[in-house]
Amino acid sequence: MEQILDLETDRENQTAGPSGRMHLGGNDLTVDAGRVVLDGTVVGYLYENGFLRSAREQTEDDEDPDTGQWRLVDDLEGCDFQGTTQDGLPLSLPGPSSPGPTGSLSYNGRDYQVMQGRISNAQHKILGEYYGGGRFVLRDARTNTERRSLDEGSVINFSFAGTASDGRDLSEQYTRPLYRDQISYHENEIIRYFQDFDRLDQQQRDYVIESMRIWAASGILQIVRKKEGNAALGNVKHGAAGVTRVRTGMVDLDAEEFERDIDLCARFGPLAVITTRVPSYVEVRVNLVVSHEFGHQLQFCLSQAAQDRIDELYQARLARSIAKFPPPSAYDGGSELVHADQVMHREFISGYAKASVFEYWAESVAAFSFKESRKLLRQLDPGIFSILEQVVFTPEKVMSAVLCEQILNLQASLRFGGEFGKNLLD
Ligand SMILES: [Zn+2]
């Protein structure tokens, strides 16, 4: 009974136990969620990272594999395991990479343990393998992929201290080219993207970081930046690239508009209702020029099917907008204008989103970038909201096929580094 209680405690602590078959001491054993069973009796406990405890050797201080009666499967003659982890990926122990280095890994500031090349967290859940020299292979349960090899585009800052498999000291430190040491991946990536960042004042910096945070932390910004280019303050009026669909690559932001949006955003938030030249008509404005322009770049990275879907959503809204809110005769612009009491019933997240499918997308990307306007976009336009959610969480469904492998490798790295998780949009 004491043993069973102890094993239940292990489960409450969310320690990770695999399921499968194990060979040990000439016996063929069943492993069920970590419990090692022989002839119907629990004889031990196995963790995903290869720690094994015999139930018979149990002592009072054996909770902790570092001090208790635990062995590594690597150290037991003729011991191996074949099965699956709790998240359903195949697992072989000791594993194909063994023996690898052993020591402490800090990846983007997150601490992990490496045992004979197997990387695990504090709950002994296996997350991948480390071979030394910056060579990581990560397990990606989200896409059901057992091995994702990281390359220079996906490895982020890390340090390792321990011993190589031959016993010599191994100490490694890696900082990405052009990255700064003391700040997070997403801030580094935003600084790389926004060329004039160091010349901005604090309010402007906060605005740029908040505008781009979800795109940077999910890895989408890095992929788009590498394909399309950076952003810089210039004097090109916004919208030029989108309206004409001319490929400019890099984004030039109008400095005046940048300053005005920051001011409006600080005073009214990401969305503002403004008066127009036409008496009694108002227009909703998204005050997010940086993420708007990024949205134009992002559109070039979407699959054709996703672009077609966006076009359908736009055409349906355009038809309804023209029927419900016909443009006043005194107005020759392309924005959706409404009376003040109709603002909550408008078709487009902003007036300007009506101008073309490209502006519709860019304004939606912009609104999605800030928490406050993202909530409203979800209510007002669930169709476009769902595509934007897919860009972040299931990019393989909506991004151009040639980019998907890079994105998924990078996202696996960012999850591992604690930059990117399910709660990014909360
Ligand atoms: Zn635009």
Short mmCIF file of C-alpha atoms and ligand atoms in Angstrom, two decimals:
data_model
loop_
_atom_site.label_atom_id
_atom_site.label_comp_id
_atom_site.label_asym_id
_atom_site.label_seq_id
_atom_site.Cartn_x
_atom_site.Cartn_y
_atom_site.Cartn_z
CA MET A 1 0.00 0.00 0.00
CA GLU A 2 2.80 2.35 0.87
CA GLN A 3 4.29 1.82 -2.56
CA ILE A 4 1.05 2.63 -4.34
CA LEU A 5 0.58 5.84 -2.35
CA ASP A 6 4.09 6.84 -3.27
CA LEU A 7 3.44 6.23 -6.96
CA GLU A 8 0.27 8.30 -6.73
CA THR A 9 2.35 11.15 -5.32
CA ASP A 10 4.60 10.89 -8.36
CA ARG A 11 1.58 11.32 -10.58
CA GLU A 12 0.31 14.31 -8.61
CA ASN A 13 3.69 15.94 -9.10
CA GLN A 14 3.10 15.47 -12.82
CA THR A 15 6.21 13.38 -13.25
CA ALA A 16 6.22 11.89 -16.68
CA GLY A 17 6.09 8.14 -17.11
CA PRO A 18 6.06 6.42 -20.50
CA SER A 19 4.13 3.29 -21.55
CA GLY A 20 5.56 0.30 -23.40
CA ARG A 21 7.81 -2.77 -23.00
CA MET A 22 11.02 -3.02 -21.04
CA HIS A 23 13.83 -5.57 -20.81
CA LEU A 24 15.59 -5.79 -17.47
CA GLY A 25 17.60 -8.57 -15.84
CA GLY A 26 16.41 -11.06 -18.44
CA ASN A 27 12.74 -10.19 -17.76
CA ASP A 28 10.20 -8.83 -20.21
CA LEU A 29 8.24 -6.13 -18.33
CA THR A 30 5.22 -3.97 -19.08
CA VAL A 31 5.42 -0.25 -18.36
CA ASP A 32 2.10 1.50 -17.83
CA ALA A 33 2.34 5.32 -17.49
CA GLY A 34 5.66 4.86 -15.70
CA ARG A 35 4.67 1.89 -13.51
CA VAL A 36 6.92 -1.07 -14.25
CA VAL A 37 4.83 -4.24 -13.92
CA LEU A 38 6.00 -7.85 -13.64
CA ASP A 39 3.38 -10.62 -13.29
CA GLY A 40 0.76 -8.09 -12.17
CA THR A 41 2.95 -6.49 -9.49
CA VAL A 42 4.39 -2.97 -9.65
CA VAL A 43 8.14 -3.49 -9.26
CA GLY A 44 9.38 -0.01 -10.11
CA TYR A 45 8.87 3.30 -11.76
CA LEU A 46 10.35 4.65 -15.00
CA TYR A 47 10.55 8.30 -16.05
CA GLU A 48 10.69 9.48 -19.66
CA ASN A 49 14.26 10.73 -19.23
CA GLY A 50 15.53 7.24 -18.32
CA PHE A 51 15.49 7.29 -14.51
CA LEU A 52 14.37 3.96 -13.09
CA ARG A 53 13.53 3.14 -9.49
CA SER A 54 12.99 -0.31 -8.10
CA ALA A 55 10.05 -0.50 -5.71
CA ARG A 56 11.99 -2.97 -3.53
CA GLU A 57 14.86 -0.56 -2.95
CA GLN A 58 12.57 2.17 -1.73
CA THR A 59 13.83 4.33 1.12
CA GLU A 60 12.53 7.50 2.70
CA ASP A 61 14.71 9.91 0.77
CA ASP A 62 14.23 8.45 -2.68
CA GLU A 63 11.74 11.02 -3.98
CA ASP A 64 14.55 12.80 -5.74
CA PRO A 65 16.36 10.90 -8.54
CA ASP A 66 19.47 12.93 -7.79
CA THR A 67 19.79 11.54 -4.26
CA GLY A 68 17.46 8.55 -3.95
CA GLN A 69 17.57 4.96 -5.10
CA TRP A 70 17.38 5.76 -8.76
CA ARG A 71 19.41 4.36 -11.63
CA LEU A 72 19.78 5.49 -15.19
CA VAL A 73 18.73 2.83 -17.70
CA ASP A 74 22.07 3.49 -19.43
CA ASP A 75 23.89 2.16 -16.35
CA LEU A 76 21.94 -1.12 -16.16
CA GLU A 77 23.28 -4.04 -18.18
CA GLY A 78 20.89 -5.21 -20.90
CA CYS A 79 18.18 -2.68 -19.99
CA ASP A 80 16.12 -1.07 -22.72
CA PHE A 81 12.66 0.39 -23.21
CA GLN A 82 10.45 0.77 -26.30
CA GLY A 83 7.14 2.59 -26.14
CA THR A 84 5.52 5.99 -26.14
CA THR A 85 5.65 9.10 -23.98
CA GLN A 86 2.58 10.52 -22.23
CA ASP A 87 2.05 12.88 -25.14
CA GLY A 88 2.02 9.97 -27.58
CA LEU A 89 5.40 10.23 -29.32
CA PRO A 90 7.62 7.15 -29.71
CA LEU A 91 10.33 6.70 -27.07
CA SER A 92 13.37 4.41 -27.05
CA LEU A 93 15.65 4.20 -24.03
CA PRO A 94 18.61 4.53 -23.73
CA GLY A 95 17.86 6.10 -27.13
CA PRO A 96 19.58 6.43 -30.49
CA SER A 97 21.80 9.35 -29.50
CA SER A 98 23.26 7.84 -26.35
CA PRO A 99 25.70 8.44 -24.98
CA GLY A 100 25.57 12.23 -25.31
CA PRO A 101 26.73 14.93 -22.88
CA THR A 102 25.44 15.24 -19.31
CA GLY A 103 24.93 18.54 -17.52
CA SER A 104 22.84 21.69 -17.17
CA LEU A 105 21.31 23.47 -20.12
CA SER A 106 19.92 26.99 -20.09
CA TYR A 107 17.93 27.60 -23.27
CA ASN A 108 16.72 31.18 -23.75
CA GLY A 109 16.98 31.40 -19.95
CA ARG A 110 14.97 28.20 -19.28
CA ASP A 111 16.76 25.58 -17.21
CA TYR A 112 16.87 21.93 -18.26
CA GLN A 113 18.77 18.80 -17.34
CA VAL A 114 20.69 16.77 -19.92
CA MET A 115 21.40 13.10 -19.11
CA GLN A 116 23.49 11.19 -21.67
CA GLY A 117 22.14 13.55 -24.32
CA ARG A 118 18.49 13.31 -23.25
CA ILE A 119 16.99 16.71 -22.38
CA SER A 120 14.34 16.77 -19.67
CA ASN A 121 12.54 19.26 -17.46
CA ALA A 122 12.03 19.24 -13.68
CA GLN A 123 9.16 16.74 -14.08
CA HIS A 124 11.52 14.31 -15.92
CA LYS A 125 9.58 14.76 -19.13
CA ILE A 126 11.79 14.19 -22.17
CA LEU A 127 11.88 17.14 -24.56
CA GLY A 128 14.61 16.20 -26.99
CA GLU A 129 18.27 15.42 -27.36
CA TYR A 130 21.46 17.44 -27.20
CA TYR A 131 24.57 16.31 -29.05
CA GLY A 132 26.89 19.21 -28.11
CA GLY A 133 28.09 21.92 -30.46
CA GLY A 134 24.64 23.51 -30.70
CA ARG A 135 23.06 20.42 -32.24
CA PHE A 136 19.54 20.01 -30.85
CA VAL A 137 16.81 17.59 -31.84
CA LEU A 138 13.47 18.50 -30.25
CA ARG A 139 10.32 16.45 -29.77
CA ASP A 140 7.25 18.34 -30.99
CA ALA A 141 4.03 16.89 -29.63
CA ARG A 142 1.96 19.71 -31.19
CA THR A 143 2.66 18.43 -34.71
CA ASN A 144 3.21 14.83 -33.59
CA THR A 145 6.83 14.97 -34.76
CA GLU A 146 9.42 12.91 -32.91
CA ARG A 147 12.49 14.67 -34.25
CA ARG A 148 12.93 18.31 -35.25
CA SER A 149 16.58 19.13 -35.94
CA LEU A 150 17.32 22.77 -35.16
CA ASP A 151 19.58 24.79 -37.45
CA GLU A 152 21.02 28.31 -37.31
CA GLY A 153 17.59 29.73 -38.15
CA SER A 154 15.91 28.01 -35.23
CA VAL A 155 18.47 27.64 -32.40
CA ILE A 156 18.25 30.56 -30.00
CA ASN A 157 20.56 31.74 -27.19
CA PHE A 158 21.69 28.95 -24.85
CA SER A 159 24.47 27.83 -22.55
CA PHE A 160 25.50 24.35 -21.46
CA ALA A 161 27.80 23.24 -18.63
CA GLY A 162 28.67 19.62 -17.93
CA THR A 163 30.68 16.74 -19.31
CA ALA A 164 30.90 15.14 -22.72
CA SER A 165 30.32 11.38 -23.08
CA ASP A 166 34.10 10.80 -22.90
CA GLY A 167 34.24 12.51 -19.49
CA ARG A 168 35.96 15.76 -20.47
CA ASP A 169 34.46 19.09 -19.37
CA LEU A 170 32.05 20.62 -21.84
CA SER A 171 31.11 24.28 -21.49
CA GLU A 172 29.29 26.07 -24.30
CA GLN A 173 27.66 29.44 -24.77
CA TYR A 174 25.80 30.64 -27.85
CA THR A 175 24.37 34.05 -28.70
CA ARG A 176 22.68 34.51 -32.05
CA PRO A 177 24.44 36.81 -34.51
CA LEU A 178 23.27 40.43 -33.96
CA TYR A 179 21.35 39.43 -30.84
CA ARG A 180 21.89 40.99 -27.45
CA ASP A 181 22.64 38.75 -24.53
CA GLN A 182 20.44 40.06 -21.75
CA ILE A 183 17.08 40.43 -23.49
CA SER A 184 14.49 37.93 -24.64
CA TYR A 185 14.21 36.42 -28.11
CA HIS A 186 11.10 38.40 -29.00
CA GLU A 187 12.61 41.75 -28.08
CA ASN A 188 15.78 40.90 -29.97
CA GLU A 189 13.74 39.95 -33.00
CA ILE A 190 11.70 43.20 -32.88
CA ILE A 191 14.90 45.24 -32.62
CA ARG A 192 16.29 43.38 -35.65
CA TYR A 193 13.08 44.13 -37.55
CA PHE A 194 12.61 47.78 -36.63
CA GLN A 195 15.79 49.40 -37.88
CA ASP A 196 15.48 52.71 -36.04
CA PHE A 197 14.66 51.12 -32.70
CA ASP A 198 17.66 52.52 -30.83
CA ARG A 199 16.74 56.06 -31.87
CA LEU A 200 13.21 55.82 -30.45
CA ASP A 201 12.15 57.27 -27.12
CA GLN A 202 10.76 55.00 -24.42
CA GLN A 203 7.07 55.50 -25.33
CA GLN A 204 7.83 54.73 -28.98
CA ARG A 205 9.82 51.62 -28.03
CA ASP A 206 7.01 50.31 -25.83
CA TYR A 207 4.55 50.87 -28.69
CA VAL A 208 6.71 49.00 -31.23
CA ILE A 209 7.31 46.10 -28.82
CA GLU A 210 3.63 45.78 -27.95
CA SER A 211 2.63 46.04 -31.64
CA MET A 212 4.92 43.19 -32.65
CA ARG A 213 5.15 41.03 -29.51
CA ILE A 214 2.85 38.14 -30.52
CA TRP A 215 4.34 37.97 -34.03
CA ALA A 216 7.89 37.88 -32.67
CA ALA A 217 7.24 35.39 -29.86
CA SER A 218 5.49 32.96 -32.23
CA GLY A 219 8.39 33.08 -34.72
CA ILE A 220 6.20 34.51 -37.51
CA LEU A 221 8.07 37.83 -37.50
CA GLN A 222 11.45 36.17 -38.05
CA ILE A 223 10.16 34.17 -41.02
CA VAL A 224 8.41 37.19 -42.58
CA ARG A 225 11.42 39.46 -41.95
CA LYS A 226 13.78 37.04 -43.66
CA LYS A 227 11.49 36.67 -46.66
CA GLU A 228 10.15 40.22 -47.02
CA GLY A 229 12.52 42.58 -45.22
CA ASN A 230 12.74 44.98 -42.29
CA ALA A 231 10.85 48.11 -41.32
CA ALA A 232 12.29 51.60 -41.11
CA LEU A 233 10.99 55.10 -40.58
CA GLY A 234 10.86 56.87 -43.92
CA ASN A 235 8.48 59.14 -45.72
CA VAL A 236 6.42 56.76 -47.86
CA LYS A 237 2.70 57.12 -47.26
CA HIS A 238 1.24 53.96 -45.82
CA GLY A 239 -0.88 51.70 -47.93
CA ALA A 240 1.10 52.14 -51.14
CA ALA A 241 2.39 48.57 -51.19
CA GLY A 242 -0.95 47.04 -50.36
CA VAL A 243 -3.17 49.03 -52.69
CA THR A 244 -1.04 48.55 -55.76
CA ARG A 245 0.27 45.16 -54.67
CA VAL A 246 3.73 46.22 -55.77
CA ARG A 247 6.41 44.20 -54.02
CA THR A 248 8.53 46.59 -52.01
CA GLY A 249 9.85 44.02 -49.56
CA MET A 250 10.96 46.40 -46.87
CA VAL A 251 8.43 48.53 -45.04
CA ASP A 252 8.92 52.29 -45.03
CA LEU A 253 6.87 53.92 -42.32
CA ASP A 254 5.78 57.49 -42.60
CA ALA A 255 7.41 59.13 -39.56
CA GLU A 256 4.55 61.58 -39.11
CA GLU A 257 1.94 58.84 -39.15
CA PHE A 258 4.04 56.75 -36.75
CA GLU A 259 4.06 59.61 -34.23
CA ARG A 260 0.38 60.34 -34.69
CA ASP A 261 -0.61 56.70 -34.15
CA ILE A 262 1.46 56.47 -30.98
CA ASP A 263 -0.20 59.62 -29.68
CA LEU A 264 -3.72 58.39 -30.58
CA CYS A 265 -3.03 54.94 -29.16
CA ALA A 266 -1.79 56.42 -25.88
CA ARG A 267 -4.89 58.62 -25.60
CA PHE A 268 -7.67 56.38 -26.94
CA GLY A 269 -6.25 52.85 -27.17
CA PRO A 270 -5.73 50.83 -30.37
CA LEU A 271 -9.17 51.74 -31.78
CA ALA A 272 -10.53 55.28 -31.97
CA VAL A 273 -13.76 56.75 -33.33
CA ILE A 274 -12.98 59.92 -35.23
CA THR A 275 -15.18 62.54 -36.87
CA THR A 276 -15.03 62.91 -40.64
CA ARG A 277 -15.42 65.72 -43.16
CA VAL A 278 -19.02 64.57 -43.64
CA PRO A 279 -21.28 65.97 -40.89
CA SER A 280 -22.80 63.34 -38.53
CA TYR A 281 -20.61 60.53 -39.91
CA VAL A 282 -17.74 58.93 -38.00
CA GLU A 283 -14.97 56.50 -38.92
CA VAL A 284 -13.28 53.90 -36.72
CA ARG A 285 -9.50 54.05 -36.85
CA VAL A 286 -6.91 51.41 -35.90
CA ASN A 287 -3.93 53.31 -34.48
CA LEU A 288 -1.41 50.59 -35.20
CA VAL A 289 0.65 51.54 -38.23
CA VAL A 290 3.59 49.23 -37.42
CA SER A 291 1.60 46.01 -37.24
CA HIS A 292 -0.57 47.22 -40.17
CA GLU A 293 2.48 47.45 -42.43
CA PHE A 294 3.74 44.12 -41.10
CA GLY A 295 0.33 42.73 -42.12
CA HIS A 296 1.04 43.63 -45.76
CA GLN A 297 4.31 41.70 -45.57
CA LEU A 298 2.62 38.77 -43.87
CA GLN A 299 0.02 38.50 -46.62
CA PHE A 300 2.77 37.63 -49.12
CA CYS A 301 3.67 34.65 -46.93
CA LEU A 302 0.18 33.10 -46.89
CA SER A 303 -0.92 30.17 -49.02
CA GLN A 304 -3.11 30.84 -52.04
CA ALA A 305 -5.99 29.02 -50.34
CA ALA A 306 -5.74 31.32 -47.31
CA GLN A 307 -5.66 34.39 -49.54
CA ASP A 308 -8.74 33.16 -51.40
CA ARG A 309 -10.56 32.66 -48.12
CA ILE A 310 -9.64 36.21 -47.00
CA ASP A 311 -10.96 37.52 -50.31
CA GLU A 312 -14.29 35.70 -49.78
CA LEU A 313 -14.61 37.15 -46.28
CA TYR A 314 -13.85 40.61 -47.61
CA GLN A 315 -16.32 40.46 -50.53
CA ALA A 316 -19.13 39.30 -48.22
CA ARG A 317 -18.46 42.15 -45.76
CA LEU A 318 -18.13 44.69 -48.56
CA ALA A 319 -21.54 43.75 -49.99
CA ARG A 320 -23.18 43.99 -46.55
CA SER A 321 -21.43 47.27 -45.77
CA ILE A 322 -22.61 48.88 -49.01
CA ALA A 323 -26.17 47.73 -48.29
CA LYS A 324 -26.23 48.76 -44.61
CA PHE A 325 -24.04 51.86 -44.68
CA PRO A 326 -24.16 53.35 -48.19
CA PRO A 327 -21.42 55.99 -48.54
CA PRO A 328 -22.83 59.51 -48.13
CA SER A 329 -22.97 61.37 -51.44
CA ALA A 330 -20.58 64.04 -50.19
CA TYR A 331 -17.88 61.38 -49.58
CA ASP A 332 -15.49 60.17 -52.27
CA GLY A 333 -13.19 58.04 -50.09
CA GLY A 334 -13.13 54.26 -49.73
CA SER A 335 -13.66 53.94 -45.97
CA GLU A 336 -16.74 52.66 -44.17
CA LEU A 337 -18.47 55.67 -42.59
CA VAL A 338 -21.26 55.18 -40.05
CA HIS A 339 -23.33 57.29 -37.67
CA ALA A 340 -22.07 57.38 -34.10
CA ASP A 341 -24.84 55.06 -32.85
CA GLN A 342 -23.97 52.44 -35.52
CA VAL A 343 -20.34 51.97 -34.51
CA MET A 344 -20.99 48.69 -32.69
CA HIS A 345 -22.86 47.32 -35.73
CA ARG A 346 -20.22 48.19 -38.32
CA GLU A 347 -19.05 45.57 -40.84
CA PHE A 348 -15.33 46.36 -40.78
CA ILE A 349 -13.02 46.55 -37.80
CA SER A 350 -11.97 49.98 -39.08
CA GLY A 351 -13.28 52.31 -41.78
CA TYR A 352 -10.11 51.89 -43.81
CA ALA A 353 -10.44 48.07 -43.83
CA LYS A 354 -13.20 48.54 -46.44
CA ALA A 355 -10.79 50.15 -48.94
CA SER A 356 -9.49 46.87 -50.43
CA VAL A 357 -8.90 43.24 -49.50
CA PHE A 358 -5.28 44.14 -48.75
CA GLU A 359 -6.22 46.89 -46.30
CA TYR A 360 -8.89 44.61 -44.82
CA TRP A 361 -6.19 42.06 -44.04
CA ALA A 362 -3.61 44.61 -42.81
CA GLU A 363 -6.15 46.32 -40.52
CA SER A 364 -7.20 42.91 -39.16
CA VAL A 365 -3.56 41.96 -38.48
CA ALA A 366 -3.10 45.31 -36.73
CA ALA A 367 -6.21 44.91 -34.57
CA PHE A 368 -5.21 41.33 -33.72
CA SER A 369 -1.84 42.54 -32.43
CA PHE A 370 -3.15 44.37 -29.35
CA LYS A 371 -5.06 42.57 -26.64
CA GLU A 372 -7.87 45.12 -26.42
CA SER A 373 -8.62 45.30 -30.15
CA ARG A 374 -8.07 41.53 -30.57
CA LYS A 375 -11.03 40.89 -28.28
CA LEU A 376 -13.22 43.14 -30.37
CA LEU A 377 -12.02 41.62 -33.65
CA ARG A 378 -13.02 38.17 -32.37
CA GLN A 379 -16.59 39.38 -31.84
CA LEU A 380 -16.87 41.53 -34.94
CA ASP A 381 -15.15 39.28 -37.50
CA PRO A 382 -14.75 35.68 -36.26
CA GLY A 383 -13.80 34.49 -39.76
CA ILE A 384 -10.70 36.63 -40.08
CA PHE A 385 -9.92 36.12 -36.38
CA SER A 386 -9.77 32.38 -36.93
CA ILE A 387 -7.31 32.74 -39.85
CA LEU A 388 -5.10 34.96 -37.69
CA GLU A 389 -5.20 32.43 -34.87
CA GLN A 390 -4.12 29.76 -37.34
CA VAL A 391 -1.19 31.91 -38.48
CA VAL A 392 0.07 31.89 -34.89
CA PHE A 393 -0.84 28.40 -33.64
CA THR A 394 -1.24 26.16 -36.71
CA PRO A 395 0.73 27.99 -39.41
CA GLU A 396 0.91 24.86 -41.59
CA LYS A 397 -2.80 25.41 -42.33
CA VAL A 398 -2.48 28.91 -43.76
CA MET A 399 1.14 29.80 -44.53
CA SER A 400 2.86 29.25 -47.85
CA ALA A 401 3.98 25.60 -48.01
CA VAL A 402 7.65 26.44 -48.66
CA LEU A 403 7.84 28.30 -45.32
CA CYS A 404 6.12 25.72 -43.12
CA GLU A 405 9.07 23.51 -42.15
CA GLN A 406 11.15 26.53 -41.07
CA ILE A 407 8.24 27.94 -39.09
CA LEU A 408 7.47 24.67 -37.31
CA ASN A 409 11.13 24.08 -36.40
CA LEU A 410 11.41 27.62 -35.07
CA GLN A 411 8.14 27.32 -33.11
CA ALA A 412 9.37 24.06 -31.52
CA SER A 413 12.52 25.93 -30.45
CA LEU A 414 10.50 28.86 -29.09
CA ARG A 415 8.20 26.55 -27.09
CA PHE A 416 11.29 24.87 -25.67
CA GLY A 417 12.73 28.29 -24.82
CA GLY A 418 9.53 29.40 -23.07
CA GLU A 419 8.87 32.24 -25.54
CA PHE A 420 5.80 30.77 -27.12
CA GLY A 421 2.94 28.88 -25.49
CA LYS A 422 -0.78 28.29 -25.70
CA ASN A 423 -1.41 31.41 -23.59
CA LEU A 424 0.28 33.86 -25.98
CA LEU A 425 -3.04 35.50 -26.89
CA ASP A 426 -4.53 35.53 -23.36
ZN ZN B 1 -2.06 49.44 -45.78
#
